[in-house]
XYZ file of C-alpha atoms in Angstrom:
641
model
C 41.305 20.883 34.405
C 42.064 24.316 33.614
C 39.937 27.557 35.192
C 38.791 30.827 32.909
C 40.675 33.913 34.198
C 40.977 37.450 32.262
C 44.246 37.561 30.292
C 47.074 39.368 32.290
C 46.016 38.124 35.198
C 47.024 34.554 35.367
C 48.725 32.970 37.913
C 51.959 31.367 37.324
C 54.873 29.590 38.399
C 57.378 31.106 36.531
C 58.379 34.083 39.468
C 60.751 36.922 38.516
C 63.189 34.857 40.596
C 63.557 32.019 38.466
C 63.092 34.013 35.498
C 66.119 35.793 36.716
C 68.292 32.797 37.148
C 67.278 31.023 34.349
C 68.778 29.586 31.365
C 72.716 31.814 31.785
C 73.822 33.218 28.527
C 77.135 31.136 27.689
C 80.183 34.040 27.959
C 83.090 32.040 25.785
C 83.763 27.842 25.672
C 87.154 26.533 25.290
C 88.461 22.734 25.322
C 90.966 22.417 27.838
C 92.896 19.042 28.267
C 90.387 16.495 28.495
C 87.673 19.191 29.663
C 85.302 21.734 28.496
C 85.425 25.275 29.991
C 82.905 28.160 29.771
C 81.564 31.727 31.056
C 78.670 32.820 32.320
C 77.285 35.463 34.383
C 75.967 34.624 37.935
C 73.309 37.161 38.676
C 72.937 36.078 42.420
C 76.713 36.894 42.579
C 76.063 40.599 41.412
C 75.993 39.889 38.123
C 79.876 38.824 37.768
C 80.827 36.393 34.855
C 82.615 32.885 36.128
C 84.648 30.308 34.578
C 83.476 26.680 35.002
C 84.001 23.656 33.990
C 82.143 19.980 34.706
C 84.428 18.338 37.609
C 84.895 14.271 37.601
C 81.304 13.457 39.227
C 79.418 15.595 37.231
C 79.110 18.757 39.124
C 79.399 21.982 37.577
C 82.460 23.437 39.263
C 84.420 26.950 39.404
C 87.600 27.977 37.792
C 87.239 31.110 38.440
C 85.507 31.450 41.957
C 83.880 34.532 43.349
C 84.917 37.599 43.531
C 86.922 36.907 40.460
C 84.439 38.814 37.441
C 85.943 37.663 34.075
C 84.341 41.321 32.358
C 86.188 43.327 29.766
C 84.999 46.966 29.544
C 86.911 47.653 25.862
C 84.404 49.649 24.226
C 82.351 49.935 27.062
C 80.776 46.222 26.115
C 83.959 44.464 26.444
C 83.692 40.770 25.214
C 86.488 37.917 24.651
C 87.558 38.537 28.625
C 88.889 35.068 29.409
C 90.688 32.353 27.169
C 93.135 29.361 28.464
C 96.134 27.329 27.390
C 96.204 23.539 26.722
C 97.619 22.792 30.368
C 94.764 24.288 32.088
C 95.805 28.203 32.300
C 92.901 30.361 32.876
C 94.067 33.919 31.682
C 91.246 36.717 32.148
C 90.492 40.303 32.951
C 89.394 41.224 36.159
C 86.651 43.466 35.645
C 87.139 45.793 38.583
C 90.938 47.421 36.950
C 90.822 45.773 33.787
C 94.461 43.710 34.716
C 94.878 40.642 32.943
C 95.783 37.618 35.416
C 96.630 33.942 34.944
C 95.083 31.342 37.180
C 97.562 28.361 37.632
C 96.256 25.970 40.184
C 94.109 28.374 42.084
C 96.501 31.256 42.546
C 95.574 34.130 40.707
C 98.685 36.016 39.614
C 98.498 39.586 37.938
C 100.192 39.861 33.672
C 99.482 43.494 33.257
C 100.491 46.533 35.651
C 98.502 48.569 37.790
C 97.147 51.137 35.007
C 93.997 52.949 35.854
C 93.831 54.282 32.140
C 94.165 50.607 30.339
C 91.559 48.614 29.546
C 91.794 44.714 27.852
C 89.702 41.956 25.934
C 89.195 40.038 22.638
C 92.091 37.478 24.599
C 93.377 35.163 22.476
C 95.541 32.549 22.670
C 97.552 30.732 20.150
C 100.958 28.551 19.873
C 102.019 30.094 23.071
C 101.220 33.841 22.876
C 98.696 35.679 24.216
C 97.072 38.166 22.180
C 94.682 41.100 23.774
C 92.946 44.467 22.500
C 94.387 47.109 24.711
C 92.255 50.439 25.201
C 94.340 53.022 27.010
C 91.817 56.131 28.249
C 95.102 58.371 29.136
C 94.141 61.644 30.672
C 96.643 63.215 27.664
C 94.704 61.715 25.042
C 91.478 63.241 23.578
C 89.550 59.973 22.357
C 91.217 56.293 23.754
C 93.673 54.627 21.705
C 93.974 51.239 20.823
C 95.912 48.330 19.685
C 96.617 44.390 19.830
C 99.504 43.904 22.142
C 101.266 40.295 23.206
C 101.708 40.167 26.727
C 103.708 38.110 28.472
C 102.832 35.416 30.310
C 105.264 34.560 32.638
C 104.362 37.440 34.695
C 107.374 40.156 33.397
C 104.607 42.614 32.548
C 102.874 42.660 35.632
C 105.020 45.812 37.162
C 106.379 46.753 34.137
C 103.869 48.017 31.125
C 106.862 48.327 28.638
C 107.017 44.831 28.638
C 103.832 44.373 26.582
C 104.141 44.713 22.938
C 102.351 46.430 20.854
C 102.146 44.480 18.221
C 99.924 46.640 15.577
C 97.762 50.137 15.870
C 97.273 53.211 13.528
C 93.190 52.845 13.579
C 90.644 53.914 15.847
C 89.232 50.772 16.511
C 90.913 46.860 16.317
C 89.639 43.144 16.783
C 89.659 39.996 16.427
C 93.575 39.514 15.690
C 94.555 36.257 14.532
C 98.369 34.572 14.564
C 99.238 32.365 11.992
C 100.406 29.125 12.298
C 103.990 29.482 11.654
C 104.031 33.188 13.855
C 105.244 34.858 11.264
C 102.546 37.158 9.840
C 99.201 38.662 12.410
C 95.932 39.225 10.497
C 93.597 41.373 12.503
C 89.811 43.661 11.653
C 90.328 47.051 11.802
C 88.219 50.284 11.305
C 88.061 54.290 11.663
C 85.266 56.731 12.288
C 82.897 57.380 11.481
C 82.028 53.781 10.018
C 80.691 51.375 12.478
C 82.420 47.187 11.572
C 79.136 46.429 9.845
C 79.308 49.202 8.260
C 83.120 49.461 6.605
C 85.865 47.587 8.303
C 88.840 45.340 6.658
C 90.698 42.649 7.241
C 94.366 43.632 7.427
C 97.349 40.984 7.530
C 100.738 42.065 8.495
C 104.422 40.414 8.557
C 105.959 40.521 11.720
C 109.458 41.824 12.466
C 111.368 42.808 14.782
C 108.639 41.450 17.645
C 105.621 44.304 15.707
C 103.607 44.374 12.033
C 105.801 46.611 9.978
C 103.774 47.317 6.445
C 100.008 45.801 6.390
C 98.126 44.718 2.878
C 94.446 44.758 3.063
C 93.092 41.743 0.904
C 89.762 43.683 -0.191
C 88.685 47.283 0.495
C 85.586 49.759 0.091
C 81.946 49.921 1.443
C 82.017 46.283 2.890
C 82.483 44.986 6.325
C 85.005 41.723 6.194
C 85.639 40.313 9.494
C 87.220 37.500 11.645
C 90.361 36.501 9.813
C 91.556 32.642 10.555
C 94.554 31.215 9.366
C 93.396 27.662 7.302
C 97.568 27.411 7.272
C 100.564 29.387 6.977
C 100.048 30.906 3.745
C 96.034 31.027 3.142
C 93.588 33.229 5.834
C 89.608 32.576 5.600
C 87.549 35.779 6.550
C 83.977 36.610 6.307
C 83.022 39.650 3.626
C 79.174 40.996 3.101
C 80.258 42.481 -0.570
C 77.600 40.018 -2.012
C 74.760 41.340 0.293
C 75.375 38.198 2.686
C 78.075 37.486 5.104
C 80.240 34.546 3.409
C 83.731 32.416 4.017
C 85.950 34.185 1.786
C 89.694 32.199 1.401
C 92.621 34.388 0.343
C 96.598 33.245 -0.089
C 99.316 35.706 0.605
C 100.128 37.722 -2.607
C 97.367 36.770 -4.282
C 94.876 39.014 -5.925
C 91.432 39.746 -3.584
C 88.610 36.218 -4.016
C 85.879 37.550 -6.312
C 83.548 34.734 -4.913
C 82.978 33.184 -1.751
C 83.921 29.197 -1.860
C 80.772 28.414 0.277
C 77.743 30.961 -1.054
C 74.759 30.994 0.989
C 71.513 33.146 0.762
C 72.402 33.825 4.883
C 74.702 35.565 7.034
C 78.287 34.245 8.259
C 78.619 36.779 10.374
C 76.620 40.167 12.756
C 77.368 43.229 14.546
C 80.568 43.096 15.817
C 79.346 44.625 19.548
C 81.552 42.773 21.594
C 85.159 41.056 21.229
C 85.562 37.563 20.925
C 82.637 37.197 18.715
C 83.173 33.730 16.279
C 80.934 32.797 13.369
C 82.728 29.854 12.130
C 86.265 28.429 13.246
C 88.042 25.507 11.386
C 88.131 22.015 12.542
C 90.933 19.542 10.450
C 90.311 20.084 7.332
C 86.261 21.477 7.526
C 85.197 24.766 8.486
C 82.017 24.882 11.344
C 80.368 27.599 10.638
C 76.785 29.346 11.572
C 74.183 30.775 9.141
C 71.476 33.294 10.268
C 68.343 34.143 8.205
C 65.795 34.941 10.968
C 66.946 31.576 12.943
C 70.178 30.306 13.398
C 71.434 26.866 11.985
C 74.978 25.236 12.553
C 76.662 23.619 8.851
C 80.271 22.397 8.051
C 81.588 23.541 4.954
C 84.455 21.478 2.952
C 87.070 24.299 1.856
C 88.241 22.409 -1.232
C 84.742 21.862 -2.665
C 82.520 24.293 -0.843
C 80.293 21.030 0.177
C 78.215 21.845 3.264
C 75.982 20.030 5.653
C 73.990 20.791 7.907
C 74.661 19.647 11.569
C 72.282 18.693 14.155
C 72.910 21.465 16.911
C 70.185 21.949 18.583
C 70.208 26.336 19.031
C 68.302 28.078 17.051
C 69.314 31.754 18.439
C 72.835 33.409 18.948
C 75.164 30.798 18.412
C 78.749 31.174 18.552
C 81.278 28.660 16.846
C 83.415 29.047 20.152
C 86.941 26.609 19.505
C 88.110 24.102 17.730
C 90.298 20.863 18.689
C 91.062 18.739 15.877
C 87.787 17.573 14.548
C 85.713 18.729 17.119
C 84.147 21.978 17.530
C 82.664 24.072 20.457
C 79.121 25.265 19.482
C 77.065 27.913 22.403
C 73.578 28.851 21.861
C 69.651 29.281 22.847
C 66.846 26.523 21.695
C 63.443 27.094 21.264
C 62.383 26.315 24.892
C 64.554 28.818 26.354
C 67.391 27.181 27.179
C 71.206 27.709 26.495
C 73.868 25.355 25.983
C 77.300 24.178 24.872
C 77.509 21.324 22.323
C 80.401 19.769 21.127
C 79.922 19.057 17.302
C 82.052 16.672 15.599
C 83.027 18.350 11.765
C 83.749 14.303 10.212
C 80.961 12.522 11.064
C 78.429 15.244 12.089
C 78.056 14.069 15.921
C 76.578 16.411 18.464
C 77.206 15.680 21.823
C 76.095 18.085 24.868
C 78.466 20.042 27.126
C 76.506 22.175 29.421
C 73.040 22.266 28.559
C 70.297 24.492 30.543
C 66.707 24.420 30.881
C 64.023 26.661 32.344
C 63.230 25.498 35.813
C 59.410 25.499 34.800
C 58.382 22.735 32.063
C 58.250 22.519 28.417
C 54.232 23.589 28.350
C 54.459 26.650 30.086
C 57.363 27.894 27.435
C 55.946 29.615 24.321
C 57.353 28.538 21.164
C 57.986 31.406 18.617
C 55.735 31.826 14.970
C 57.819 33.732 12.705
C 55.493 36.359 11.565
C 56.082 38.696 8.397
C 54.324 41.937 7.808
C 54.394 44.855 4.875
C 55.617 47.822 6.025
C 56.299 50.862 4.134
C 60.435 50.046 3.270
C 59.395 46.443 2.489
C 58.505 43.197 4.598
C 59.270 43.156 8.670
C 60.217 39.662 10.208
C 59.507 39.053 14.024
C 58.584 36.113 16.007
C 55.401 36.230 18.170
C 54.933 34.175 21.789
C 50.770 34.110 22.659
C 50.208 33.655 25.877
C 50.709 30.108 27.338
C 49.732 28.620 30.708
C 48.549 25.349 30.813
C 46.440 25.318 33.795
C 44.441 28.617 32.318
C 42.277 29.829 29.288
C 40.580 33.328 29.115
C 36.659 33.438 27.746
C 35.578 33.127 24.228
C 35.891 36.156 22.242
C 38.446 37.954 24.674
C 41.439 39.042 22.698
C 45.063 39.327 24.783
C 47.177 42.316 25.894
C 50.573 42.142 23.519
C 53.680 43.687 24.528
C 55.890 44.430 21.002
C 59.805 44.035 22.141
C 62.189 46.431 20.033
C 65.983 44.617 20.677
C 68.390 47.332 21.117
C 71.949 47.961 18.796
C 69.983 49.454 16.565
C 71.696 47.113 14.522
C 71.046 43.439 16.154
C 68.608 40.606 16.018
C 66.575 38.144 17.721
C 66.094 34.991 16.883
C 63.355 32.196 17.643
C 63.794 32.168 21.622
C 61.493 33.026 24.026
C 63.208 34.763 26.811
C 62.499 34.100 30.094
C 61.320 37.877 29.963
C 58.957 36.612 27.934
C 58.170 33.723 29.091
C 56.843 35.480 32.538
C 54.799 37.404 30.161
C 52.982 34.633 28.161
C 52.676 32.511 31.453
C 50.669 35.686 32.821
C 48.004 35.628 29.342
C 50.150 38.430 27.859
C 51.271 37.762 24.282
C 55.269 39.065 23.193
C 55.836 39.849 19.960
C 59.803 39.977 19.037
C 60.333 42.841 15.892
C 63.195 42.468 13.785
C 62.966 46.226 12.405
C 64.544 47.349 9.052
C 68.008 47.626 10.458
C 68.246 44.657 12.063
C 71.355 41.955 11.198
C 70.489 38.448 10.308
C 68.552 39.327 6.824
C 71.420 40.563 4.881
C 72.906 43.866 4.048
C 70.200 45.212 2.437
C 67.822 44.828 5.452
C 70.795 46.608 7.544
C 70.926 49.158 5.303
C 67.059 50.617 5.434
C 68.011 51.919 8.932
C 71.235 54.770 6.776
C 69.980 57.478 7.599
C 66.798 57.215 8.960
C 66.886 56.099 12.313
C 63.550 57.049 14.377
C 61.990 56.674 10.938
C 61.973 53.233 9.654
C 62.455 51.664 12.919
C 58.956 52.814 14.031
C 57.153 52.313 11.248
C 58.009 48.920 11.279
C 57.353 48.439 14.755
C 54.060 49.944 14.154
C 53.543 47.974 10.932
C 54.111 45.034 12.739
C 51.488 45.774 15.643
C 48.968 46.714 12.929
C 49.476 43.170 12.051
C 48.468 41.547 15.049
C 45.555 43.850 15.688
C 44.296 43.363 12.240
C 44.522 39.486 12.924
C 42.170 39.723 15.730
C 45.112 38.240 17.885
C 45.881 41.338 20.429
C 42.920 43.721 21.819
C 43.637 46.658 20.176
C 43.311 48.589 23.174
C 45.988 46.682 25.167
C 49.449 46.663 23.040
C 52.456 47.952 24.478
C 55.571 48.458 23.368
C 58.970 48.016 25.913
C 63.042 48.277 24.946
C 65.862 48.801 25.693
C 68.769 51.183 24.643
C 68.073 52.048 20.724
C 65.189 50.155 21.362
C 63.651 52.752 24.188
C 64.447 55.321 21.382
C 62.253 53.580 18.972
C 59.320 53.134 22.132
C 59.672 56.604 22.673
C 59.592 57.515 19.238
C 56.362 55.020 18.569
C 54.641 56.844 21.121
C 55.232 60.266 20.185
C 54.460 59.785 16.195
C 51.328 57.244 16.755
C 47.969 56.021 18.497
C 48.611 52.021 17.882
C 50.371 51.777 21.661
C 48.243 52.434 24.762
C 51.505 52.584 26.891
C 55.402 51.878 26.743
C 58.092 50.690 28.756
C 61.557 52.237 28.179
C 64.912 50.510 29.314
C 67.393 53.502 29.618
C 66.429 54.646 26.203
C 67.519 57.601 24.267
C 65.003 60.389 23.877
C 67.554 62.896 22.989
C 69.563 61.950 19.738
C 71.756 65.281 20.096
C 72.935 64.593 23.704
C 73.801 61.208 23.089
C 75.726 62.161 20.127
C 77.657 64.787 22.915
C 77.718 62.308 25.579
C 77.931 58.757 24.184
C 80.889 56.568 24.539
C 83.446 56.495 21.635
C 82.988 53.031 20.467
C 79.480 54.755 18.957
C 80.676 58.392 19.017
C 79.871 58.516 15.257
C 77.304 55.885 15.105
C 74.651 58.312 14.192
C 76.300 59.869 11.160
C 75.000 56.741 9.637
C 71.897 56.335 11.356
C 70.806 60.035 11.488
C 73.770 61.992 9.741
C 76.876 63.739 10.242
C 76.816 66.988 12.241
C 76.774 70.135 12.218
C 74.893 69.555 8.531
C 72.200 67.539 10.011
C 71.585 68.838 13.247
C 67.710 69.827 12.256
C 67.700 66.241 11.589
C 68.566 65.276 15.211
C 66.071 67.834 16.592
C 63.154 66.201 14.608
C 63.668 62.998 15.118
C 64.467 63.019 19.017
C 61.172 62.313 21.138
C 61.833 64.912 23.240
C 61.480 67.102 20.938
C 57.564 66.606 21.014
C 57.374 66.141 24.510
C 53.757 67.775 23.958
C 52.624 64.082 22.271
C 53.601 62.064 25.188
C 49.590 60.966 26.285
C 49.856 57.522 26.756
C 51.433 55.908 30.421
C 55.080 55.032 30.643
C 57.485 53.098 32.651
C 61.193 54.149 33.288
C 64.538 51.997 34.385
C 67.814 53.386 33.927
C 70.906 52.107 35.449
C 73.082 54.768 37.596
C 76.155 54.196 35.782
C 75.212 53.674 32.770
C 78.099 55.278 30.126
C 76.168 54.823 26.598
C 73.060 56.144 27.321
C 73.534 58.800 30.779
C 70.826 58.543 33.106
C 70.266 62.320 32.060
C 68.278 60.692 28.935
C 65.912 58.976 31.432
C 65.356 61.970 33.617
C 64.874 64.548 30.687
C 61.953 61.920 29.552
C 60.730 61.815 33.457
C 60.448 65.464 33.978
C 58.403 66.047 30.343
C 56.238 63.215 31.196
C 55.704 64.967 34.679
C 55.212 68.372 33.297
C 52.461 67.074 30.958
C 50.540 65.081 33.804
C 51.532 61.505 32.279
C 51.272 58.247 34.273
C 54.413 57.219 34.639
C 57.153 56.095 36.758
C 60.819 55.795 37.291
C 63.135 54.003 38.939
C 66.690 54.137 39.200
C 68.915 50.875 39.869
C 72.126 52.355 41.397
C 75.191 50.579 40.520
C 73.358 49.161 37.457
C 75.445 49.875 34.291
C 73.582 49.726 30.306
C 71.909 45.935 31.195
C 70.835 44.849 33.881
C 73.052 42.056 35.376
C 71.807 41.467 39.441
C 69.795 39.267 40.465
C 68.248 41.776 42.434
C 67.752 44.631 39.847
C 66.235 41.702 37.048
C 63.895 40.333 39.627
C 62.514 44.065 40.663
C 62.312 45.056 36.908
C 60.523 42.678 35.720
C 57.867 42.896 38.396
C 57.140 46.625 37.602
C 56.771 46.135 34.287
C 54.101 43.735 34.922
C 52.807 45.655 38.133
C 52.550 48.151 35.578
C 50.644 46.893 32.716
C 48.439 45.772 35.011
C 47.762 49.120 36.343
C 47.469 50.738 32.876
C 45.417 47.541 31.035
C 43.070 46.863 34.188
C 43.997 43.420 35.445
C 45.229 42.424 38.686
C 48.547 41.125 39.199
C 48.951 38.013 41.631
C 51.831 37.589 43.572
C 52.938 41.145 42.744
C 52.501 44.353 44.296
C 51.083 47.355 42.787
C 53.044 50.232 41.260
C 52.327 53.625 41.951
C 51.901 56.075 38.680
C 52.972 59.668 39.074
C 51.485 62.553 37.424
């Protein structure tokens, strides 16, 4: 029998603790001998990413044991920091000094030398070679330099860094590098400033002589971003190209003039933001290609590269998948379902078979799990997709005629996506009887090129008019009190909160995630990886500097009215904790509500167990103390003024 309680203040099982631990993002899968091996962060073990695999009875076991912290920092959000050989190898980069070791039996062993200024990732391993992205921050050089290097794997390199070759560089930025079979040519994404890779980047292939790529071709050019080059054999390399509007498998043969057509069309997206290293949308499995296609939700297919037949294959994630490996027929799939959970699945590509790996659930049942409506809206540049959670608790109801508190999420990048997973961030929400609703704002991937391209130059614009559009929408509905809708994010997403709350009445408070309120400083202070991102999103300076001024919140500090919550990460290198403060001290100069807090040690995400399980508490303890409900099981916060 269930009991009538005001929304917000339901009680639930779901604690910040096991939200915390629930449901581990999947960091990389590889098939190892007769086994399966993956990453994922451990946020009771500070956060640090470990290497498992299933042992003979069953038991999920280490590979990499603690301290060990598989993390690349390349680009400040690293990616692709671990990879293994057939014999059971584990090669990965430590992430407190950015050496790459091997693991061979349980003794770690360094590759690369003691170098405080080089940083690796995007490890890949082929035929015997080990590939890596190599970021050097030398103290001589204004901006880091980069390149994909071979190092050496018996160990050669490990005291000596002219033993690792530098097998390619001449751009600012590299990834994804790709040997072909025979080892004779290296195919590999490349890019310059001030584009961002889903903005302009190209696939370049290269012979190799002499142990380096001499002369390069580029098999298409021009305002397009073409990524992850695989060889399908020695003389023909599939890549992914968004020319049509769409991310699609594109097949090219040495010497031949650039594909006008993809051999596998689709009205959906092969591809994303390239934010991290070691990202795979598709890899090739015999003589199919596995592949993933986003529009809105995910969906796994295999695609026959002589006809351009596809199928659709039975995986069961819906929300960032990764086509992870390949071994003969058999591919490694990661992912999120709908009910929260992640997973690896093993797909077969010749008879369609999907067989589970690693699967995770939430600790708390199916029924207390929200499952996601895709909702579309009009806004003023066209239609905005999201996904909306209502509140869901099956042992409560509110009264008759009472309409819920909403919390809008804005996902950060700018240019990213969500798909239709409820977090467990959102599923400690719902269980409480607050609805989430999940914007994918104009700018967002996983709609096409088009839908990336609203956000060109108008970043703080678009973004919050579709956030707002989309809040008018559930309001107008009669599905969120009007008086009761936040809005929280993180990153570009705290921008767009901040932003929403300076330009607008349709949020009664916010909750920023070391957001930027300051598009000029960040543009001064930001990493390099996204030193020029806003010449796209805002524009190039000097010329557009009024630009920047207008469109930063704190610019019209003098709007801030409505309460707002604070959590910025100490050493946090794309957005400085300066951001945070310079918000803090308008909000106090005004006579806001508000708090902050400060998570020392904490980087740009939250990744202890500690820091998730405190965060999420305030931001409840906080809506309750701004919407009026109590908040069992969780302290209150105090506002400042």
């Amino acid at each position: 029998m269930t009991s009538e309680l005001p929304y917000g203040s339901w009680p639930s099982l779901i604690t910040a603790e096991a939200a915390s631990a629930a449901s581990p993002r999947i960091d990389g899968a590889r098939f190892v001998g007769e086994d399966v091996w993956w990453g994922e962060p451990v946020p009771a073990e500070a956060g640090r990413v470990a290497v498992r695999r299933r042992g003979d009875g069953g038991d999920v076991e280490d590979v990499l044991p603690a301290p060990w912290n598989a993390r690349s920092t390349v680009h400040e959000y690293g990616g692709g920091a671990w990879t293994a050989d057939e014999a059971g190898t584990l090669f990965f980069v430590e992430k407190t000094d950015q050496r790459v070791y091997s693991v061979v039996d349980g003794t770690v062993r360094p590759l690369t030398p003691v170098a405080g200024h080089a940083r690796h990732g995007g490890l890949e391993w082929r035929d015997g070679v080990l590939l890596a992205v190599r970021e050097e921050h030398d103290p001589g050089l204004a901006v880091p330099r980069r390149a994909i290097v071979r190092i050496p794997v018996d160990g050669s390199a490990a005291d000596d860094d002219a033993a690792i070759v530098v097998l390619v560089r001449g751009s600012d930025f590299v990834a994804q590098p790709a040997l072909s079979p025979d080892g004779t040519h290296l195919a590999w994404v490349a890019w310059n400033h001030p584009n961002m890779p889903w903005e302009r980047a190209e696939v370049r292939v290269g012979r190799i002589e002499g142990g380096t790529v001499g002369e390069w071709t580029a098999p298409v050019t021009g305002d397009r971003s073409v990524l992850q080059p695989r060889w399908l054999d020695e003389q023909t390399l599939l890549y992914l190209d968004d020319a049509s509007g769409r991310w699609n498998l594109m097949r090219w043969r040495l010497g031949d003039e650039a594909p006008r057509a993809s051999f596998a069309p689709a009205d959906a997206d092969t591809g994303g933001g390239l934010w991290v290293l070691g990202l795979s949308w598709y890899t090739i499995a015999d003589d199919h290609v596995v592949a993933v296609r986003t529009d809105g939700a995910d969906h796994v297919v295999t695609v026959d590269p002589a006809t351009g037949a596809t199928t659709t294959l039975p995986v069961p994630a819906v929300s960032g998948v990764v086509i992870e490996d390949a071994r003969g027929a058999r591919a490694l799939v990661s992912g999120a379902v709908p009910g929260g959970g992640t997973g690896v699945w093993s797909v077969d590509a010749s008879d369609g078979t999907v067989v589970a790996v690693r699967e995770s659930s939430p600790p708390w049942g199916e029924e207390w799990t929200p499952r996601a409506t895709a909702v579309t809206v009009d806004g003023p540049s066209g239609p905005v997709h999201a996904f909306a959670y209502p509140p869901t608790n099956p042992d409560v109801t509110a009264a008759d005629g009472e309409r819920p508190p909403y919390v809008v999420f804005v996902h950060g990048g700018p240019t990213s996506h969500v798909g239709p997973v409820a977090s467990s961030r959102a599923a400690y929400l719902t269980s409480r009887g607050i609805g989430v609703l999940d914007v994918n704002y104009g700018g967002s991937t996983g709609y096409g090129r088009a839908y990336r391209e609203r956000l060109r130059g108008q970043w703080g614009v678009v973004d919050v008019a579709d956030v707002v559009a989309a809040a008018r929408g559930l309001i107008d509905g009669g599905l969120a009190d009007p008086d009761r809708v936040a809005i929280a994010g993180g990153s570009a997403g705290g921008w767009t909160v901040l932003g929403a709350l300076v330009t607008g009445d349709v949020f009664s408070a916010g909750i920023s995630r070391y957001g930027v309120g300051d598009a000029r400083a960040l543009a001064e202070d930001t990493h390099d990886f996204e030193a020029r991102y806003l010449d796209g999103l805002i524009g190039p300076l000097p010329e557009a500097e009024q630009l920047y001024i207008q469109r930063s919140p704190l610019t019209h500090a003098e709007r801030f009215s409505a309460p707002l919550l604070l959590l910025q990460g100490s050493e946090d290198a794309v957005v400085p904790p300066a951001q945070s403060e310079a918000i803090r001290d308008a909000l106090s100069a005004r006579g806001v509500p508000h708090a902050y807090v400060l998570y020392e040690g904490e980087g740009h995400g939250f990744r202890r167990a500690e820091t998730i399980v405190h965060a999420l508490e305030s931001e409840y303890a906080f809506l309750g103390a701004v919407f009026g409900f109590d908040t069992p099981g969780v302290a209150p916060i105090e506002l400042q003024r």
